[in-house]
Amino acid sequence: MGLESDVLVIGGGLAGTTAAISAAREGADVRLVSHKKSTLRQSSGLVDALGYVPKREDGESDLGSGSGSGSGSGSERASESTLRGPVVNPYDAIEDLPEEHPYSIVGSEAVAEGFALFDELVGDAYRGGHTDSNALVPTFGGTVKPTARYPAATAAGVASDERPMFVVGFRSLSEYDAGALADGLSASGVPFPVAGAEVKFAEAFRDDAKITRFARALDDDEPIDGVPARKALTTAVEPQLAEFADSVADASDIRVGFPAFLGEDRADQIREELGDRLGAEVFEIPMGPPSLPGLRLEDLLLEQLDAAGVSFETGVRAVDRTVGTDGAVETVVVDRNGTGVPYAADAVVLATGGLIGKGLQSDRKRVTEPVFDCPVAHPADRYDWFLDDAFGDHPFARFGLATDNRLRPVDPSGDGEPEYPNLFAAGAVLGGADVAREKSASGVSLATGVVAGRGAAAVANDTTLEANR
Amino acid sequence: MSNHQPPCDDDAVEPIEVFPERELDLRAGADACYKCTTCETSCPVAAVDDEFPGPKFQGPEQWRLKRKEDADIDDSILSCSNCLRCDSACPSEVPLAQMHNEARGEYVDEQMNKLSREYLRNRILANYGLLAKVGSKVPRLVNFVMGLSVTRKLNEKLLGLPSEREFPAFATQTFREWWRERGGAQVESDDKRVAYFHGCYSNYNTPEVGKAMVRVFEEFGYEVLVPEQRCSGTPMFANGMLSDARRAAETNVESLAAAIDDDADIVASCTSCSLSLRKEYPELFDIDRIDDVSEHTYEALEYLRIHEDLESAVTDAEVDHPALAYHAPCHARNQGLDRQAVELFREVDGVAIEDVGDSCSGISGTYGWKAEKYEASMAMGEEMFHHMEQSDGEVGMTECPTCAMQMEHGTGYEIKHPLQVLEAAVVSE
Ligand SMILES: Cc1cc2nc3c(=O)[nH]c(=O)nc-3n(C[C@H](O)[C@H](O)[C@H](O)COP(=O)(O)OP(=O)(O)OC[C@H]3O[C@@H](n4cnc5c(N)ncnc54)[C@H](O)[C@@H]3O)c2cc1C
Ligand code: SF4
Ligand code: SF4
């Protein structure tokens, strides 16, 4: 039998990658299997720790007001009724989270370790590691969002910087409205003048050309109607930028924001060249899906998996498990396009994501975890899963696995005994956090990935397994 | 052992009927799309072709349109290369590959002019096995004629084949001829038995891959069967020739099911062939025992990794081999096999292997063999060529025969199959 490893990680998102690398660093021989591309491809590429926390009963004022950056309220609609923030320092705010929250379970030290590992893995591709405080970064929706780490490409755009900002949009890119974005930022009280304009670029492309098509044209500096793409882009921007320059006091210090599609392979070079041509610092504003920053992060993490010596396979789905007489998981059955292949491992990390990543599945009656059939707590009546308010505190957002303090899934209605002594869970498959509203998704994945990965390696390194009951 | 049958007899050229057996309902799949656009960021064609509306349109959107107003299939479906990257990417269980295959079939069937040059050319490309069967009867002559520049010019004019491409040479002895000549299997075993699905390419063009497969499996004590077979159908799906594919599938399923009854698992050395047997057959056709065949099919290296301690076998080996630039075919990716060669061979003393990145090679089977797609095909391959040239050595490696063509075409490198490297490592002289 060839397919054996000390630790098997299921799921190739941020949580799975972190768990696999953490386990490998403990000396375990690690294999990772993932069904599909991770949700990183849809994520903004911003790596959040904790931006908002539940309002306190005691009526204490927002942690976030006057949050160092002077950027105003942050204006996230989701935060208005029951959350407060943006928080300045995520570590200080962890104590305000409910006890079933993954951060409460693993502790703030694990959160710091998760981010330390992230910083090490991504090197200078990301910024924000110099401080524990959140940065405030403009988003394409015209809001300012608290986040812990942001791509280097986005660095010149942070809201705490007071340089005038000019935002460029494209008539052919309908997802992104530069004017509305600039208005939104102004309205949220950013401490600098900001304006936006739509320019004509790559009109030769079809109306709904893919964002990857734009990126590719810039990567290759491909001629568009005879003019090299990078030159064509700056030529289109120049007149509008000149107009903006006339309206601000210090025109030598303008920064120019583009939607985040400035190249996939040669992003740094493109940003620099555009900056030189425009005589301004150029940065990217993270977009919703499709997301090149998310894609670039995914590529980076795959390289790191490889460098850590982790074997990995994508395009395969874990569908079942076999259990030994001692109650431990013995093999995980993986479906390879119709063929079921058993993978044996001493310990397993389940990092299959939430309802979006398909780690949890729901029908009209039940929410389930399909690979190990671990119980998921949720209200029996489906009508109690949601609220009427679209941005409200929906119970379903917190659905997920309950665990012991080592992140082994337990039955939430039971005695706290782990379902399997050698199964650990990490990332969005865990319950207890409303990551979208709290702005904590990546941080939860990083922190729990580190803890679950190490836990699994400890089981694998301990041949008797008894010590782990 | 049924090695006395002719390998391919695709001599059927007759009008096409589409899905006569059952009406497919892909509504649930279309509804599962939540427009996250992950598929679009994965599509290599959309990244280079302004005209191509992308996988989300080809799949769920087109299906939705059709349901509402009985719209025609958009002709852009012919620009989809069937690389299946969108299918591997979609987080939401939208059966993109199946939707594209169905749409292509319907388009070709109902909207394409059967007298057009394009249809004729696609039909020829789709039925490469038939062409190869004829060609390999007089390989030297055909190789000579096809190599002439005047032939290439003519091919472009008459058939829309790009004159830039060199026609793959036919081997002077096919794999099956070799197999017969050596007297079939040299190892007999009741409990270790595999049926080899060699496909057209390793039979007619690169029999050394088939030979390597046989020698490696025999080294591990397997009895190898070489059952009757036809084209796996991949080029037919990709060109919307679904009834051609169905006929080939019927033959293959029957003969491979018989091998399963003989206690054999099926192994293929081409990742498009294994993908086709495993995934596309059961998605598209309703043939008796098709699921059985799907469940018993493996890629050759994958099979050994599951059943043998291949890692130890290669760690003990020492080979003197030039550095390899490895490209993972899209169809290996879709089966989760894109990393296995790299992970295996990095354990071998004397073999240096480098993955040249995750781009598509751009040829996608017959796609790069169409004059009007040639430029896009080379643009997609650009990244791979670049990485190959940056890597050490001048030998490439891949599992897919057409990716190998593209790698060679773009860089001039010699290209190996992992089984050939494995043969060097584990087969004693
Ligand atoms: C639209 C969107 C925007 C986001 N924006 C941000 C943001 O701005 N900031 C931020 O910090 N975070 C953001 N996130 C969250 C972040 O990207 C990750 O989703 C989060 O960290 C969860 O990661 P994960 O690894 O737990 O799960 P996922 O990323 O969901 O990964 C789960 C993986 O497991 C695989 N899988 C599932 N089931 C199986 C199985 N049975 N067998 C094998 N593999 C399986 C899936 O295919 C997937 O690859 C966003 C997410 C989404 C969807
Ligand atoms: S199969 Fe490949 S070419 Fe066709 S739509 Fe999907 S990703 Fe694009
Ligand atoms: S990846 Fe799937 S769900 Fe997302 S847009 Fe494409 S088809 Fe729809």
PDB file of C-alpha atoms and ligand atoms in Angstrom, chain A residues 42, chain B residues 29-30 32-40 55-56 59-60 64 86 89-94 96, ligand 3:
ATOM      1  CA  GLN A  42     -13.180  34.455  -4.369  1.00  0.00           C
TER       2      GLN A  42
ATOM      3  CA  GLY B  29     -26.673  21.694 -11.990  1.00  0.00           C
ATOM      4  CA  ALA B  30     -27.607  25.024 -13.536  1.00  0.00           C
ATOM      5  CA  ALA B  32     -26.332  25.210  -8.244  1.00  0.00           C
ATOM      6  CA  CYS B  33     -24.323  28.034  -9.837  1.00  0.00           C
ATOM      7  CA  TYR B  34     -24.037  30.982  -7.469  1.00  0.00           C
ATOM      8  CA  LYS B  35     -21.999  33.086  -9.904  1.00  0.00           C
ATOM      9  CA  CYS B  36     -18.803  33.122  -7.916  1.00  0.00           C
ATOM     10  CA  THR B  37     -16.807  33.229 -11.203  1.00  0.00           C
ATOM     11  CA  THR B  38     -14.151  30.832  -9.930  1.00  0.00           C
ATOM     12  CA  CYS B  39     -14.555  28.911 -13.171  1.00  0.00           C
ATOM     13  CA  GLU B  40     -13.837  32.002 -15.211  1.00  0.00           C
ATOM     14  CA  PRO B  55     -17.282  28.668 -18.865  1.00  0.00           C
ATOM     15  CA  LYS B  56     -20.063  30.175 -16.765  1.00  0.00           C
ATOM     16  CA  GLY B  59     -22.480  25.995 -18.741  1.00  0.00           C
ATOM     17  CA  PRO B  60     -25.182  27.161 -16.340  1.00  0.00           C
ATOM     18  CA  ARG B  64     -30.889  28.433 -18.221  1.00  0.00           C
ATOM     19  CA  CYS B  86     -13.525  25.079 -14.994  1.00  0.00           C
ATOM     20  CA  ALA B  89     -12.506  24.718 -10.109  1.00  0.00           C
ATOM     21  CA  CYS B  90     -16.242  25.110  -9.490  1.00  0.00           C
ATOM     22  CA  PRO B  91     -16.865  24.877  -5.755  1.00  0.00           C
ATOM     23  CA  SER B  92     -20.541  24.303  -6.241  1.00  0.00           C
ATOM     24  CA  GLU B  93     -21.025  21.000  -7.994  1.00  0.00           C
ATOM     25  CA  VAL B  94     -22.076  22.533 -11.300  1.00  0.00           C
ATOM     26  CA  LEU B  96     -19.602  22.168 -16.269  1.00  0.00           C
TER      27      LEU B  96
HETATM   28  S1  SF4 C   3     -17.447  28.226 -10.505  1.00  0.00           S
HETATM   29 FE1  SF4 C   3     -19.412  27.129 -10.476  1.00  0.00          FE
HETATM   30  S2  SF4 C   3     -20.727  28.307  -9.097  1.00  0.00           S
HETATM   31 FE2  SF4 C   3     -18.970  29.621  -9.629  1.00  0.00          FE
HETATM   32  S3  SF4 C   3     -19.684  30.807 -11.403  1.00  0.00           S
HETATM   33 FE3  SF4 C   3     -18.648  29.008 -12.208  1.00  0.00          FE
HETATM   34  S4  SF4 C   3     -20.284  27.491 -12.497  1.00  0.00           S
HETATM   35 FE4  SF4 C   3     -21.108  29.076 -11.180  1.00  0.00          FE
END
